[in-house]
Short mmCIF file of C-alpha atoms in Angstrom, two decimals:
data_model
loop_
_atom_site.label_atom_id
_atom_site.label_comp_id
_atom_site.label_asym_id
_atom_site.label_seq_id
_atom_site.Cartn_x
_atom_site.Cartn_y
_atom_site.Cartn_z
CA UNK A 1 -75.11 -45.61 -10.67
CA UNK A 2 -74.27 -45.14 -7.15
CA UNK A 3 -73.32 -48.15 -4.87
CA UNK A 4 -76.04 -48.93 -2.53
CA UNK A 5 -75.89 -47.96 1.31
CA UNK A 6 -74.61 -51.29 3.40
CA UNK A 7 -76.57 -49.59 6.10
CA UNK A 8 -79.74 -49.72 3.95
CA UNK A 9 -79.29 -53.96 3.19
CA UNK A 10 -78.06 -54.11 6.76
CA UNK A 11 -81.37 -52.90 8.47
CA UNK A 12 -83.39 -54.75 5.46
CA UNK A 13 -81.69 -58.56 6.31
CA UNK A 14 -81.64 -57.80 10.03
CA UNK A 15 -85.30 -57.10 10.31
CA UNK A 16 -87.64 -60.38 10.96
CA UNK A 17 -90.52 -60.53 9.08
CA UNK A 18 -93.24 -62.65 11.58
CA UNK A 19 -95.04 -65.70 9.99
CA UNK A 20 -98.01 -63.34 11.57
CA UNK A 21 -96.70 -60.71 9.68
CA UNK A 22 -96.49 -62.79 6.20
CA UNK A 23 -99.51 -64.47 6.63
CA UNK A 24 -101.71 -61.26 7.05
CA UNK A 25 -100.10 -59.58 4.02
CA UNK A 26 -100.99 -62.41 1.80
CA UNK A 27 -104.38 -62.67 3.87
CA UNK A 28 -104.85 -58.97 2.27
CA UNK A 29 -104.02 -59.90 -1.10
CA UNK A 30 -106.87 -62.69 -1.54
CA UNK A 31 -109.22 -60.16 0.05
CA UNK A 32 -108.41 -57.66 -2.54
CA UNK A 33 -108.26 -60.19 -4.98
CA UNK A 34 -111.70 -61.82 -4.18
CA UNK A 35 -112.84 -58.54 -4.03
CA UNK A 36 -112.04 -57.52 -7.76
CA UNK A 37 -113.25 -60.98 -8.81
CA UNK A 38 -116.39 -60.46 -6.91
CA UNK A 39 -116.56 -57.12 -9.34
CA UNK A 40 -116.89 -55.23 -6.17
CA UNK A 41 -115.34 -51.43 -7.18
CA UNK A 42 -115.47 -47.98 -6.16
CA UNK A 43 -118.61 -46.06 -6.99
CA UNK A 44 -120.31 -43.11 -6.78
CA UNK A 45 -121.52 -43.73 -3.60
CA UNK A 46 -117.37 -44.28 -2.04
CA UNK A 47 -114.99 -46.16 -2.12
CA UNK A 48 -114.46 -49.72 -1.10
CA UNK A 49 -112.50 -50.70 1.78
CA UNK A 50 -110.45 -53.58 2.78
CA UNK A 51 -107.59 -55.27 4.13
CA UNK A 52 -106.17 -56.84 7.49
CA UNK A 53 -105.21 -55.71 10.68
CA UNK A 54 -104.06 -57.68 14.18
CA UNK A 55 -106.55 -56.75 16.92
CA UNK A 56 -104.25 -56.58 20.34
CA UNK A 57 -106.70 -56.77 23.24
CA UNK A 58 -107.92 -60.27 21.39
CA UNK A 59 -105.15 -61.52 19.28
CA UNK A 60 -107.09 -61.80 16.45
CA UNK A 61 -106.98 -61.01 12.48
CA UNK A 62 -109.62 -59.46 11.06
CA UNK A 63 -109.96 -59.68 7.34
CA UNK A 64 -112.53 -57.22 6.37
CA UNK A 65 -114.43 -55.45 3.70
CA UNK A 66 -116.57 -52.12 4.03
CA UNK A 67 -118.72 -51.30 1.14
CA UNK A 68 -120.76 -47.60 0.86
CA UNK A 69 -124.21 -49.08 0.49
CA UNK A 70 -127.71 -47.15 -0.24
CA UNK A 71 -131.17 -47.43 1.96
CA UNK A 72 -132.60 -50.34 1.92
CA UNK A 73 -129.81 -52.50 1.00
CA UNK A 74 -128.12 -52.23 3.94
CA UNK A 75 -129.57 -55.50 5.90
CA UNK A 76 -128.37 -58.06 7.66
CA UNK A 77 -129.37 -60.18 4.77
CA UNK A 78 -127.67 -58.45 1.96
CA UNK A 79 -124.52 -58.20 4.59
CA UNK A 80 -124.69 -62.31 5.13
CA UNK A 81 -125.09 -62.52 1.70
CA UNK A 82 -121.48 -60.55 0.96
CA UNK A 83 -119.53 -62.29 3.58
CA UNK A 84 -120.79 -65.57 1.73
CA UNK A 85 -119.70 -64.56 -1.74
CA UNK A 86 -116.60 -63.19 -0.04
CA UNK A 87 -115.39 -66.47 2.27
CA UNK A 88 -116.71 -68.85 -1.20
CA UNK A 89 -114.38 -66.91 -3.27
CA UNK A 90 -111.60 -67.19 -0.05
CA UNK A 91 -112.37 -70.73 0.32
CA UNK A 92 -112.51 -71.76 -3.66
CA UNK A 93 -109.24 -73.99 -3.79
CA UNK A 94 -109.13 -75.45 -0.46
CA UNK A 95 -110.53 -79.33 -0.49
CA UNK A 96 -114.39 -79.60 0.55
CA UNK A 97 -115.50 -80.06 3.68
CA UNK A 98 -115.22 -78.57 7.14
CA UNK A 99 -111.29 -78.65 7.16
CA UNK A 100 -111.45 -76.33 4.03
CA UNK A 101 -110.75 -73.42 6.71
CA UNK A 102 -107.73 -74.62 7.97
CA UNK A 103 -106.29 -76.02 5.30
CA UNK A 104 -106.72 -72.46 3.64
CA UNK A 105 -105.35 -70.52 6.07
CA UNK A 106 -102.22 -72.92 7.21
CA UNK A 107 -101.09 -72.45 3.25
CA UNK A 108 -101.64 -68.37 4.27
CA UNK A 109 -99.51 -68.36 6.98
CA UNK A 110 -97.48 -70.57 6.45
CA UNK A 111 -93.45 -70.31 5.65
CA UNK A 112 -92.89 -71.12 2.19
CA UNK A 113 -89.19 -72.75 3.47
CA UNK A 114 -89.15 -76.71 3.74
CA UNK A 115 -89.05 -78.12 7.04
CA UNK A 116 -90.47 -75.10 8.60
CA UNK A 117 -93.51 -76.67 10.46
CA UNK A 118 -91.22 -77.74 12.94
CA UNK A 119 -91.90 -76.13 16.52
CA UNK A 120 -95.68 -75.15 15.73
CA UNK A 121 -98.57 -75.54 17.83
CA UNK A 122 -101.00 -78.15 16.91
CA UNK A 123 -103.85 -78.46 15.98
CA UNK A 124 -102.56 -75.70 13.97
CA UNK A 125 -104.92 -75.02 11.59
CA UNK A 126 -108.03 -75.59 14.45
CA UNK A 127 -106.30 -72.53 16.02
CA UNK A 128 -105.81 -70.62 12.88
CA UNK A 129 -109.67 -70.88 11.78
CA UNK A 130 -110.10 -69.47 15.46
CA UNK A 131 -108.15 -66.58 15.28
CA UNK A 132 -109.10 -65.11 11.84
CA UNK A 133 -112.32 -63.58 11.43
CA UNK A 134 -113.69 -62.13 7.90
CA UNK A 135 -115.93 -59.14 8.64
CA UNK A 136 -118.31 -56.95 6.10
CA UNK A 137 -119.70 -53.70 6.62
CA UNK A 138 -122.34 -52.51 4.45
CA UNK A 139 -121.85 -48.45 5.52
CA UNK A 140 -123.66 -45.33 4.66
CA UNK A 141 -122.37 -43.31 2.03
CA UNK A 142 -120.90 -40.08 2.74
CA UNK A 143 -124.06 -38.03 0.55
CA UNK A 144 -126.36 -40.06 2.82
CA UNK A 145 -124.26 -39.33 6.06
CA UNK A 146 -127.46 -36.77 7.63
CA UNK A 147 -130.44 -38.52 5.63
CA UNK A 148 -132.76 -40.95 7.40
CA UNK A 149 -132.69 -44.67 7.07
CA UNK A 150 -131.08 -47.86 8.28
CA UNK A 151 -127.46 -47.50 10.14
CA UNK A 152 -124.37 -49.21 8.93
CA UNK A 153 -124.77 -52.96 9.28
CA UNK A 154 -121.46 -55.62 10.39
CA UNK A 155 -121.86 -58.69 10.09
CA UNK A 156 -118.65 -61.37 10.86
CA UNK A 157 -117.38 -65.20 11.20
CA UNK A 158 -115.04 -67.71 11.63
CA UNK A 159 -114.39 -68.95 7.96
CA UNK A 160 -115.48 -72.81 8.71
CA UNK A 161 -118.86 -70.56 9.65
CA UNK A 162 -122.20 -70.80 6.58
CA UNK A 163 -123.20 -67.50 7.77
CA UNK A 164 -121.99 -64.43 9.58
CA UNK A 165 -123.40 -63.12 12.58
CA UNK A 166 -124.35 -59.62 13.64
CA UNK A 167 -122.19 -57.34 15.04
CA UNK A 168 -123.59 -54.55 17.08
CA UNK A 169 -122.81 -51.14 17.19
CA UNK A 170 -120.00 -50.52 19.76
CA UNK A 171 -121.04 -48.53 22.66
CA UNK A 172 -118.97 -47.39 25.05
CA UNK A 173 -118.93 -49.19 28.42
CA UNK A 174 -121.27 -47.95 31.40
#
């Protein structure tokens, strides 16, 4: 075997990794994790989408999931009803009550070093649950793309939130 490149362990070590950065990859794993345990899979309708991604212009995570949906499933309801399942399955090992949230996500993003809490802004996880929003889309599939009936339906929340709200179509401004 050959030796490996100092230059390639050089640039590895010497590149931070961001407790932002950390905490949304593992943020992505429970969402894909949930999402297997939820039994939610690709179909013949498309294929499930989900993950995390840092939203610049509000400095926000979104966690989301975007499921191909037929007809008359696509509601508001049936979109509520998915973040629920979703945020439960999220939420499942955090201690009850409303501090279940931050709790949750302070363990996500957080460092798994000792001592390394020092220097962060409190109330920590307060501004954590504010910052990281779980979103579902119940979407039309792409055989359905030019048939008639309901659009795609969003629906988001905080994760200390019972139910998601609606979130309409983006139009462009003017």
């Amino acid at each position: 075997m050959q030796p490996v490149d100092p230059a390639l362990t050089g640039f590895l070590s010497g590149t931070p990794v961001t407790l932002l950065d950390w905490g949304m990859l593992r943020l992505d794993r429970e969402v894909r994790q949930a999402t297997a345990a939820l039994g939610v899979k690709d179909g013949r309708d498309g294929p499930v989408k989900m993950g995390t991604l840092y939203r610049p212009f509000d400095r926000r995570v979104l966690a989301y999931l975007s499921l191909p949906i037929t007809g008359r499933e696509r509601s508001l309801a049936r979109c509520r009803e998915m973040y629920g399942l979703l945020r439960d399955h999220l939420l499942a090992g955090a201690p009850g009550g409303m501090s279940a949230a931050g709790w949750y996500l302070q363990r996500i993003f957080a460092s798994d070093a000792r001592g390394s809490g020092s220097g962060r802004p409190e109330p920590f996880g307060d501004m954590l649950t504010n910052m990281v929003l779980l979103e579902v889309t119940l979407r039309v599939p792409e055989a359905d793309a030019f048939a008639a009936g309901p659009p795609k339906v969003t629906c988001a929340g905080r994760l200390d939130q019972e139910e998601a709200a609606e979130v309409p179509p983006w139009r462009p401004p003017g």
